[in-house]
Coordinates of C-alpha atoms (C1' of nucleotides) in Angstrom, one line a residue:
Chain A
M25 CA 123.6 203.5 147.2
T26 CA 124.2 199.8 147.4
A27 CA 125.2 198.3 150.7
I28 CA 127.5 195.8 148.9
A29 CA 131.1 196.5 148.3
R30 CA 132.7 194.4 145.6
S31 CA 136.4 193.9 145.9
S32 CA 138.7 192.0 143.5
S33 CA 137.3 188.5 144.2
Q34 CA 134.8 188.8 146.9
L35 CA 131.4 190.2 147.7
R36 CA 131.1 191.6 151.2
C37 CA 127.9 192.5 152.8
S38 CA 127.9 195.8 154.8
K39 CA 125.4 194.5 157.3
C40 CA 127.3 191.5 158.5
S41 CA 130.8 191.3 157.0
L42 CA 129.9 188.0 155.3
N43 CA 132.5 187.3 152.7
K44 CA 133.5 184.5 150.4
F45 CA 134.7 182.3 153.2
C46 CA 131.5 182.8 155.1
L47 CA 128.6 182.9 152.7
P48 CA 128.1 184.6 149.4
V49 CA 130.6 183.6 146.8
G50 CA 129.3 182.8 143.4
L51 CA 126.3 185.1 144.1
T52 CA 125.5 187.8 141.7
N53 CA 124.8 191.3 142.9
S54 CA 121.1 190.6 142.5
D55 CA 121.3 187.4 144.5
M56 CA 123.3 189.3 147.1
T57 CA 120.6 191.9 147.4
Q58 CA 118.0 189.2 148.0
L59 CA 120.2 187.7 150.7
E60 CA 120.8 191.1 152.3
D61 CA 117.1 191.7 152.5
I62 CA 116.6 188.8 154.9
I63 CA 119.6 189.8 157.2
E64 CA 118.2 191.5 160.2
T65 CA 119.7 194.5 161.9
S66 CA 122.7 193.8 164.1
K67 CA 122.8 194.0 167.9
N68 CA 125.5 195.1 170.3
Y69 CA 126.4 192.7 173.1
Q70 CA 128.1 193.5 176.4
Q71 CA 130.8 191.3 177.8
N72 CA 129.3 187.9 179.0
E73 CA 125.9 188.8 177.5
A74 CA 124.3 185.8 175.9
V75 CA 122.7 185.9 172.4
Y76 CA 120.4 183.1 173.2
Q77 CA 120.2 180.2 175.6
A78 CA 120.9 176.6 175.0
G79 CA 117.6 174.8 174.8
D80 CA 115.8 177.8 173.1
K81 CA 113.8 177.0 170.0
F82 CA 115.9 177.4 166.9
N83 CA 114.8 179.9 164.3
K84 CA 117.8 182.1 163.4
I85 CA 121.5 181.7 162.6
Y86 CA 123.9 184.5 163.5
A87 CA 126.9 186.2 161.9
V88 CA 129.6 187.9 164.0
K89 CA 130.2 191.5 162.9
S90 CA 132.8 192.4 165.4
G91 CA 134.3 191.1 168.6
I92 CA 134.4 187.5 169.6
F93 CA 131.7 185.1 170.8
S94 CA 132.1 181.8 172.6
T95 CA 129.5 179.1 172.5
V96 CA 129.0 177.4 175.9
A97 CA 127.2 174.2 176.6
L98 CA 126.2 172.9 180.0
D99 CA 126.5 169.2 180.6
A100 CA 124.3 167.1 182.9
N101 CA 126.7 167.6 185.8
G102 CA 126.3 171.3 185.5
N103 CA 129.8 171.9 184.1
E104 CA 130.2 174.5 181.4
H105 CA 132.1 173.5 178.2
I106 CA 133.2 175.9 175.6
I107 CA 132.4 174.4 172.2
G108 CA 133.9 177.1 170.1
F109 CA 135.0 180.6 169.5
H110 CA 133.5 182.7 166.7
L111 CA 135.4 185.5 165.0
P112 CA 134.2 188.4 162.9
G113 CA 132.6 187.1 159.7
E114 CA 131.8 183.7 161.1
L115 CA 128.4 182.1 161.7
F116 CA 127.0 180.3 164.7
G117 CA 123.8 178.5 165.4
L118 CA 124.1 176.1 162.5
D119 CA 124.4 173.1 164.8
A120 CA 120.8 173.6 166.0
I121 CA 119.2 172.8 162.6
Y122 CA 119.3 169.1 163.4
S123 CA 117.4 169.1 166.7
G124 CA 115.4 172.3 166.3
R125 CA 116.8 173.7 169.5
Y126 CA 120.0 175.5 170.2
I127 CA 122.5 173.2 171.9
S128 CA 124.8 175.9 173.3
S129 CA 124.7 179.5 174.5
P130 CA 126.8 182.0 172.6
V131 CA 128.1 184.8 174.9
A132 CA 130.2 187.8 174.0
V133 CA 133.8 187.4 175.0
T134 CA 134.7 191.1 174.5
S135 CA 132.5 194.0 175.3
S136 CA 130.7 195.6 172.4
S137 CA 130.6 192.5 170.3
V138 CA 128.2 192.8 167.5
A139 CA 126.2 190.1 165.7
C140 CA 123.3 190.1 163.2
S141 CA 120.7 187.4 162.7
I142 CA 119.2 185.6 159.7
D143 CA 115.9 183.8 159.8
Y144 CA 116.7 180.2 158.9
Q145 CA 113.3 179.6 157.3
E146 CA 113.8 182.5 155.0
L147 CA 117.4 181.6 154.3
S148 CA 116.3 178.1 153.5
K149 CA 113.6 179.3 151.2
L150 CA 115.9 181.7 149.4
A151 CA 118.5 178.9 149.0
T152 CA 115.9 176.9 147.0
S153 CA 115.8 179.6 144.4
L154 CA 119.5 180.3 144.5
P155 CA 121.4 177.1 143.9
S156 CA 124.7 178.8 144.6
L157 CA 123.5 179.9 148.0
Q158 CA 122.4 176.3 148.7
N159 CA 125.8 175.2 147.8
Q160 CA 127.4 177.8 150.0
L161 CA 125.4 176.6 153.0
M162 CA 126.4 173.0 152.4
C163 CA 130.0 174.1 152.1
L164 CA 129.8 176.0 155.4
M165 CA 128.4 173.0 157.2
S166 CA 130.9 170.7 155.6
K167 CA 133.7 173.1 156.7
E168 CA 132.5 172.8 160.3
V169 CA 132.7 169.1 160.1
H170 CA 136.0 169.3 158.4
F171 CA 137.6 171.3 161.1
S172 CA 136.1 169.5 164.0
H173 CA 137.8 166.4 162.5
S174 CA 141.1 168.1 161.9
A175 CA 141.6 168.7 165.6
V176 CA 141.5 164.9 166.2
G177 CA 145.0 163.6 166.7
E178 CA 146.2 166.5 168.7
T179 CA 147.0 164.5 171.8
S180 CA 149.6 166.4 173.9
A181 CA 148.9 169.7 175.5
E182 CA 151.6 171.3 173.4
Q183 CA 150.0 170.1 170.2
K184 CA 146.6 171.3 171.3
I185 CA 147.9 174.8 172.0
A186 CA 149.8 174.9 168.7
G187 CA 146.7 173.7 166.8
F188 CA 144.6 176.3 168.6
I189 CA 146.9 179.2 167.6
L190 CA 147.2 177.9 164.0
N191 CA 143.4 177.5 163.7
L192 CA 142.9 181.1 164.8
S193 CA 145.7 182.3 162.5
M194 CA 144.2 180.6 159.5
R195 CA 140.7 182.0 160.3
Y196 CA 142.0 185.5 160.7
Q197 CA 143.9 185.2 157.4
Q198 CA 140.8 184.0 155.6
R199 CA 139.0 187.1 156.7
G200 CA 141.8 189.4 155.5
Y201 CA 143.6 190.0 158.8
S202 CA 147.2 189.2 159.6
P203 CA 147.7 185.5 160.2
T204 CA 150.8 186.1 162.3
R205 CA 149.7 188.9 164.6
F206 CA 146.4 189.1 166.3
Q207 CA 144.7 189.6 169.7
L208 CA 144.1 186.7 171.9
L209 CA 141.1 188.2 173.6
M210 CA 139.6 185.2 175.4
P211 CA 140.9 184.5 179.0
R212 CA 143.3 181.6 179.6
K213 CA 140.6 179.7 181.5
D214 CA 138.3 179.8 178.5
I215 CA 141.1 178.5 176.2
A216 CA 141.8 175.8 178.8
N217 CA 138.1 174.9 179.0
Y218 CA 137.8 174.7 175.2
L219 CA 140.9 172.5 174.9
A220 CA 139.9 170.4 177.9
M221 CA 143.0 171.1 180.0
A222 CA 144.0 173.1 183.1
P223 CA 144.6 176.8 182.8
E224 CA 148.0 176.3 184.4
T225 CA 148.9 174.0 181.6
V226 CA 147.8 176.6 179.0
S227 CA 150.2 179.0 180.7
R228 CA 153.1 176.6 180.7
M229 CA 152.6 175.6 177.1
F230 CA 152.5 179.2 175.9
K231 CA 155.6 179.9 177.9
R232 CA 157.3 176.9 176.2
L233 CA 156.4 178.1 172.8
V234 CA 157.6 181.6 173.6
N235 CA 160.9 180.2 175.1
N236 CA 161.4 178.2 171.9
G237 CA 161.0 181.4 169.9
L238 CA 157.9 180.3 168.0
L239 CA 155.7 183.0 169.6
T240 CA 155.9 186.4 171.1
I241 CA 153.2 187.4 173.5
E242 CA 152.7 191.0 174.8
Q243 CA 149.5 191.6 176.8
S244 CA 146.8 190.1 174.7
E245 CA 148.6 190.4 171.4
I246 CA 150.2 187.3 170.0
T247 CA 152.8 187.2 167.2
I248 CA 153.7 184.0 165.4
N249 CA 157.4 184.0 164.6
D250 CA 157.7 180.6 163.0
L251 CA 154.5 179.5 161.3
D252 CA 156.1 176.5 159.7
K253 CA 157.5 175.0 162.8
L254 CA 154.2 175.6 164.5
K255 CA 152.4 173.7 161.7
Q256 CA 155.0 170.9 162.0
M257 CA 154.2 170.5 165.7
T258 CA 150.5 169.9 165.2
G259 CA 151.0 167.1 162.8
C260 CA 148.1 168.5 160.8
D261 CA 148.5 169.2 157.1
S262 CA 145.9 171.9 157.0
Chain B
M21 CA 107.2 147.2 141.2
T22 CA 108.4 150.0 143.4
A23 CA 111.7 149.7 145.2
I24 CA 110.4 151.7 148.1
A25 CA 108.9 150.2 151.2
R26 CA 106.7 152.5 153.2
S27 CA 106.4 151.6 156.8
S28 CA 104.3 153.4 159.4
S29 CA 106.3 156.6 159.6
Q30 CA 109.2 156.2 157.4
L31 CA 110.3 155.7 153.8
R32 CA 113.1 153.3 153.3
C33 CA 115.0 153.0 150.1
S34 CA 115.7 149.4 149.1
K35 CA 119.0 150.4 147.4
C36 CA 120.7 151.9 150.4
S37 CA 118.7 151.5 153.5
L38 CA 118.3 155.3 153.8
N39 CA 115.6 156.0 156.3
K40 CA 114.2 159.0 158.1
F41 CA 117.3 159.4 160.3
C42 CA 119.5 159.4 157.3
L43 CA 117.8 161.1 154.4
P44 CA 114.3 161.0 153.1
V45 CA 111.8 162.1 155.6
G46 CA 109.1 164.4 154.3
L47 CA 109.6 163.2 150.8
T48 CA 106.7 162.0 148.8
N49 CA 106.8 158.8 146.9
S50 CA 107.4 160.7 143.7
D51 CA 110.3 162.6 145.3
M52 CA 111.7 159.4 146.6
T53 CA 111.7 157.9 143.2
Q54 CA 113.7 160.8 141.9
L55 CA 116.2 160.4 144.7
E56 CA 116.4 156.7 144.1
D57 CA 117.2 157.3 140.4
I58 CA 120.5 159.0 141.2
I59 CA 121.6 156.4 143.8
E60 CA 124.2 154.2 142.1
T61 CA 124.4 150.4 142.5
S62 CA 126.1 149.3 145.7
K63 CA 129.5 147.6 145.9
N64 CA 130.8 145.0 148.2
Y65 CA 134.0 145.7 150.1
Q66 CA 136.5 143.2 151.6
Q67 CA 138.0 143.7 155.1
N68 CA 140.4 146.7 155.0
E69 CA 139.5 147.6 151.5
A70 CA 139.2 151.4 150.9
V71 CA 136.3 153.0 149.2
Y72 CA 138.4 156.0 148.1
Q73 CA 141.6 157.6 149.2
A74 CA 142.1 160.8 151.2
G75 CA 143.1 163.5 148.7
D76 CA 141.0 162.1 145.9
K77 CA 138.7 164.6 144.1
F78 CA 135.3 164.7 145.7
N79 CA 132.3 163.8 143.6
K80 CA 130.2 161.3 145.5
I81 CA 128.8 160.7 148.9
Y82 CA 128.3 157.2 150.2
A83 CA 125.7 155.4 152.2
V84 CA 126.5 152.2 154.2
K85 CA 124.2 149.3 153.4
S86 CA 125.7 146.7 155.7
G87 CA 128.8 146.2 157.7
I88 CA 130.9 149.0 159.2
F89 CA 133.3 151.5 157.7
S90 CA 135.9 153.5 159.5
T91 CA 137.3 156.7 158.0
V92 CA 141.0 157.1 158.4
A93 CA 143.1 160.3 158.0
L94 CA 146.8 160.4 157.7
D95 CA 148.5 163.3 159.5
A96 CA 151.7 165.0 158.4
N97 CA 153.8 162.7 160.6
G98 CA 152.4 159.7 158.8
N99 CA 150.3 158.6 161.8
E100 CA 146.8 157.2 161.0
H101 CA 143.9 158.7 162.9
I102 CA 140.4 157.2 162.8
I103 CA 137.9 160.0 162.4
G104 CA 134.7 158.0 162.7
F105 CA 132.8 154.8 162.4
H106 CA 129.9 154.5 160.0
L107 CA 127.0 152.1 160.6
P108 CA 124.4 150.8 158.2
G109 CA 122.2 153.5 157.0
E110 CA 124.7 156.3 157.7
L111 CA 126.5 158.5 155.2
F112 CA 130.2 159.4 154.7
G113 CA 132.1 161.7 152.5
L114 CA 130.1 164.8 153.5
D115 CA 133.1 166.5 155.0
A116 CA 134.7 166.7 151.6
I117 CA 132.2 169.2 150.2
Y118 CA 134.1 172.1 151.7
S119 CA 137.5 171.5 150.2
G120 CA 136.5 169.5 147.1
R121 CA 138.7 166.7 148.1
Y122 CA 138.2 163.8 150.5
I123 CA 140.0 164.3 153.7
S124 CA 140.0 160.8 154.9
S125 CA 139.9 157.2 153.5
P126 CA 136.9 155.0 154.5
V127 CA 137.9 151.4 154.9
A128 CA 135.7 148.4 155.5
V129 CA 136.0 147.2 159.1
T130 CA 134.2 143.9 158.5
S131 CA 134.5 141.8 155.4
S132 CA 131.6 142.0 153.0
S133 CA 130.7 145.6 153.9
V134 CA 128.4 147.1 151.4
A135 CA 128.0 150.8 150.4
C136 CA 126.4 152.7 147.6
S137 CA 127.3 156.0 146.1
I138 CA 125.4 159.1 145.2
D139 CA 126.7 161.8 142.8
Y140 CA 126.8 165.0 144.8
Q141 CA 126.2 167.2 141.8
E142 CA 123.1 165.4 141.0
L143 CA 122.0 165.3 144.6
S144 CA 122.6 169.0 144.9
K145 CA 120.7 169.7 141.7
L146 CA 117.8 167.5 142.9
A147 CA 117.7 169.3 146.3
T148 CA 117.1 172.6 144.5
S149 CA 113.8 171.3 143.1
L150 CA 112.9 169.4 146.3
P151 CA 113.0 171.8 149.3
S152 CA 112.4 169.0 151.7
L153 CA 115.5 167.2 150.4
Q154 CA 117.5 170.3 150.8
N155 CA 116.3 170.6 154.3
Q156 CA 117.2 167.0 155.0
L157 CA 120.7 167.5 153.8
M158 CA 121.1 170.6 156.0
C159 CA 119.8 168.5 158.9
L160 CA 122.3 165.8 158.2
M161 CA 125.2 168.1 158.1
S162 CA 124.0 169.9 161.2
K163 CA 123.7 166.5 163.0
E164 CA 127.4 165.8 162.2
V165 CA 128.4 169.1 163.7
H166 CA 126.0 168.5 166.7
F167 CA 127.6 165.2 167.5
S168 CA 131.2 166.3 167.0
H169 CA 130.4 168.9 169.7
S170 CA 128.7 166.5 172.1
A171 CA 131.9 164.5 172.6
V172 CA 133.6 167.6 174.0
G173 CA 133.8 167.4 177.8
E174 CA 134.5 163.8 177.9
T175 CA 137.8 164.1 179.6
S176 CA 138.6 160.9 181.4
A177 CA 139.2 157.5 179.7
E178 CA 136.2 156.1 181.5
Q179 CA 133.9 158.9 180.2
K180 CA 135.2 158.5 176.7
I181 CA 134.5 154.8 176.6
A182 CA 131.0 155.3 178.2
G183 CA 130.3 158.0 175.6
F184 CA 131.5 155.8 172.8
I185 CA 129.3 152.9 173.8
L186 CA 126.3 155.2 174.3
N187 CA 126.9 156.9 170.9
L188 CA 126.8 153.5 169.2
S189 CA 123.8 152.5 171.2
M190 CA 121.8 155.6 170.1
R191 CA 122.8 155.2 166.5
Y192 CA 121.8 151.6 166.4
Q193 CA 118.5 152.5 168.1
Q194 CA 117.8 155.2 165.5
R195 CA 118.1 152.6 162.8
G196 CA 115.8 150.1 164.4
Y197 CA 118.3 147.8 166.1
S198 CA 118.6 147.1 169.8
P199 CA 120.2 149.9 171.7
T200 CA 121.3 147.6 174.5
R201 CA 122.8 144.7 172.6
F202 CA 125.0 144.9 169.5
Q203 CA 128.2 143.7 168.0
L204 CA 131.4 145.7 168.7
L205 CA 133.1 144.7 165.5
M206 CA 136.0 147.1 165.4
P207 CA 139.2 146.0 167.0
R208 CA 140.3 147.5 170.4
K209 CA 143.2 149.3 168.8
D210 CA 140.8 151.1 166.4
I211 CA 138.6 152.2 169.3
A212 CA 141.7 153.3 171.1
N213 CA 142.9 155.2 168.0
Y214 CA 139.5 156.9 167.6
L215 CA 139.3 157.9 171.2
A216 CA 143.0 159.0 171.3
M217 CA 144.0 156.6 174.0
A218 CA 146.1 153.5 174.4
P219 CA 144.6 150.1 173.6
E220 CA 145.5 148.9 177.0
T221 CA 143.4 151.6 178.5
V222 CA 140.4 150.6 176.4
S223 CA 140.7 147.1 177.8
R224 CA 141.0 148.3 181.4
M225 CA 138.0 150.7 181.0
F226 CA 135.8 148.0 179.5
K227 CA 136.8 145.7 182.3
R228 CA 135.9 148.3 184.9
L229 CA 132.5 148.8 183.3
V230 CA 131.9 145.1 183.2
N231 CA 133.0 144.7 186.9
N232 CA 130.6 147.5 187.9
G233 CA 127.8 145.6 186.2
L234 CA 127.1 148.2 183.6
L235 CA 128.1 146.1 180.7
T236 CA 128.4 142.4 179.7
I237 CA 130.8 141.5 177.0
E238 CA 131.0 138.1 175.3
Q239 CA 133.2 137.8 172.3
S240 CA 132.4 140.8 170.2
E241 CA 128.8 141.1 171.5
I242 CA 128.2 143.8 174.0
T243 CA 125.1 144.1 176.3
I244 CA 124.3 147.3 178.1
N245 CA 122.8 146.4 181.5
D246 CA 122.4 149.9 183.0
L247 CA 121.8 152.5 180.3
D248 CA 120.9 155.3 182.8
K249 CA 124.1 154.9 184.8
L250 CA 126.1 154.9 181.7
K251 CA 124.5 158.1 180.5
Q252 CA 125.2 159.6 183.9
M253 CA 128.8 158.8 183.6
T254 CA 129.3 160.7 180.4
G255 CA 127.8 163.9 181.7
C256 CA 126.1 164.4 178.4
D257 CA 122.4 165.0 178.3
S258 CA 122.0 163.5 174.8
Chain C
dC25 C1' 146.4 203.8 195.1
dG26 C1' 144.4 199.7 196.5
dA27 C1' 141.2 195.9 195.7
dA28 C1' 139.8 192.2 192.8
dC29 C1' 140.6 189.2 189.4
dA30 C1' 143.7 186.9 186.0
dA31 C1' 147.9 184.7 185.0
dT32 C1' 152.1 182.5 186.3
dT33 C1' 155.1 179.5 188.9
dG34 C1' 156.4 175.6 191.9
dA35 C1' 155.8 171.0 194.1
dA36 C1' 153.1 166.9 195.1
dC37 C1' 149.9 163.8 193.3
dC38 C1' 147.2 161.0 190.1
dG39 C1' 145.8 159.0 185.8
dA40 C1' 147.1 157.3 181.4
dT41 C1' 150.9 155.6 178.7
dT42 C1' 154.5 152.6 177.9
dC43 C1' 156.9 148.5 177.9
dA44 C1' 157.0 143.7 178.9
dA45 C1' 154.7 139.5 179.6
dG46 C1' 151.0 136.3 179.6
dA47 C1' 146.2 134.8 178.1
dT48 C1' 142.7 134.3 174.8
dG49 C1' 140.8 133.7 170.4
dC50 C1' 141.0 132.4 165.5
dG51 C1' 142.3 130.4 161.1
dT52 C1' 145.1 127.0 158.9
dG53 C1' 146.7 122.6 158.0
dG54 C1' 147.8 118.2 159.5
Chain D
dC16 C1' 138.8 117.4 165.2
dC17 C1' 142.7 118.8 167.4
dA18 C1' 147.3 121.1 167.3
dC19 C1' 149.8 124.8 166.0
dG20 C1' 150.9 129.7 165.1
dC21 C1' 149.7 134.3 164.7
dA22 C1' 147.2 138.1 166.0
dT23 C1' 144.5 140.4 169.4
dC24 C1' 143.4 141.2 173.9
dT25 C1' 144.4 141.4 178.7
dT26 C1' 147.2 142.2 182.8
dG27 C1' 151.0 144.0 185.6
dA28 C1' 154.7 147.4 187.0
dA29 C1' 157.4 151.6 186.0
dT30 C1' 157.4 156.0 184.0
dC31 C1' 155.8 160.4 182.3
dG32 C1' 152.6 164.2 181.5
dG33 C1' 149.0 166.9 183.2
dT34 C1' 146.3 168.1 187.1
dT35 C1' 145.7 169.9 191.5
dC36 C1' 146.7 172.8 195.2
dA37 C1' 149.0 176.7 197.1
dA38 C1' 151.5 180.8 196.8
dT39 C1' 153.2 184.7 194.0
dT40 C1' 153.2 188.0 190.5
dG41 C1' 150.8 190.8 187.2
dT42 C1' 146.9 193.4 185.3
dT43 C1' 142.7 196.0 185.2
dC44 C1' 139.5 199.2 187.0
dG45 C1' 136.9 201.8 190.4

DNA sequence: CGAACAATTGAACCGATTCAAGATGCGTGG
DNA sequence: CCACGCATCTTGAATCGGTTCAATTGTTCG
């Protein structure tokens, strides 16, 4: 029994849900097996449990299997800043390659969030023998840079919120989930922290978008009613 | 005659000024020669001249030899956003790997800015045979992600300006220039655009820092008088 | 059911932007 | 070399958006 399920255009690893937008596109089944061999068994995290601490020595990168993780960095004044949210199928820990130490602590947003780890040394070694894997890794890193840039230019609170929703929408779509209906599992204050604004403003902006008919929100579930208008608001072409 | 000058702890390529903080650390002389072979001859750019246009098909990455380049992205509303500034020895174009198209247009800030190009396909191929080069590339990308994150949490205009100055300071230092005295060659409106604030606010914040004795500014030359206090202001540990 | 926490709403306040004016610097040509 | 004109930078005053603080409503869980 192989642990790999091949669907129309993508390979998906049973261990970590990595798919073509995450890692292994262009990899043969044999390549995939090699990759799978170095993926370690996954671990279940409780709500607010940290995967590792900022400052720890870097040796592994992680893939989210289920749930949501947020990466939190502590500044010199002791304030926490949320750097990003990580959805199922996405990786975290890549930003630590440069300095050799993790720069932020990933914590589980939802209870029973699951992630698996990959030893970076082994991954790196494997990439040397698999050019397509090397290319995938470069693409992934490039993507991170790409999206950290695309948020630039969202100046007003309304734009930031619209951009945030759209970003999640796109990422869910890439992983095969609905781009217009998904759970907004992180608390308002975390969204506010991530977008560098007050929680109250997050509330007000959500309300405005709901009042304008662009969104519907019931409990933690969000429905996008007008994707085009939302895109228009952000001013981003993505 | 070799075009490589080896100083105490770093290899430096005569063609593009790449040094250990840019690319080739851990490369042997023989490796370096191979890398050098794929570096194309450099080109001189006039002020405001673009290296390539956003949307162009990606095939090369670029290294700054002298002068400063700024990368400009156009949003859907036709507004220009400056994504970053690139100093001598730094690379640009890496964010295009992901999508296969450049997402921003690099333009020369100063007249007679010089950059050289490297074919990404060839670089990628070379990296397969040189593990240390592959690692370098990953480090570089990771660094970009790292620093795009480190600016998060700079909320007030004062913090943004302090962080901007410190970021330049650190980058100049890494390339062997003075970290406390350098030219601020980009116009105020470009700094303002990059930091998403009004040019008037940039003026006011610079004035405040000068009045507090942290900086001295004469013409385009900036001197940092109190690096520690400046770091303290940003709240960043870097 | 009630307690604790999260989210919303309202009103005063503050910081950054905007608009308008003035100062400074810089290149050009007399 | 100085005078002019344009562009950039600076400064001031009014306005606007977002934050802060306080109170209320809503939600979750023992």
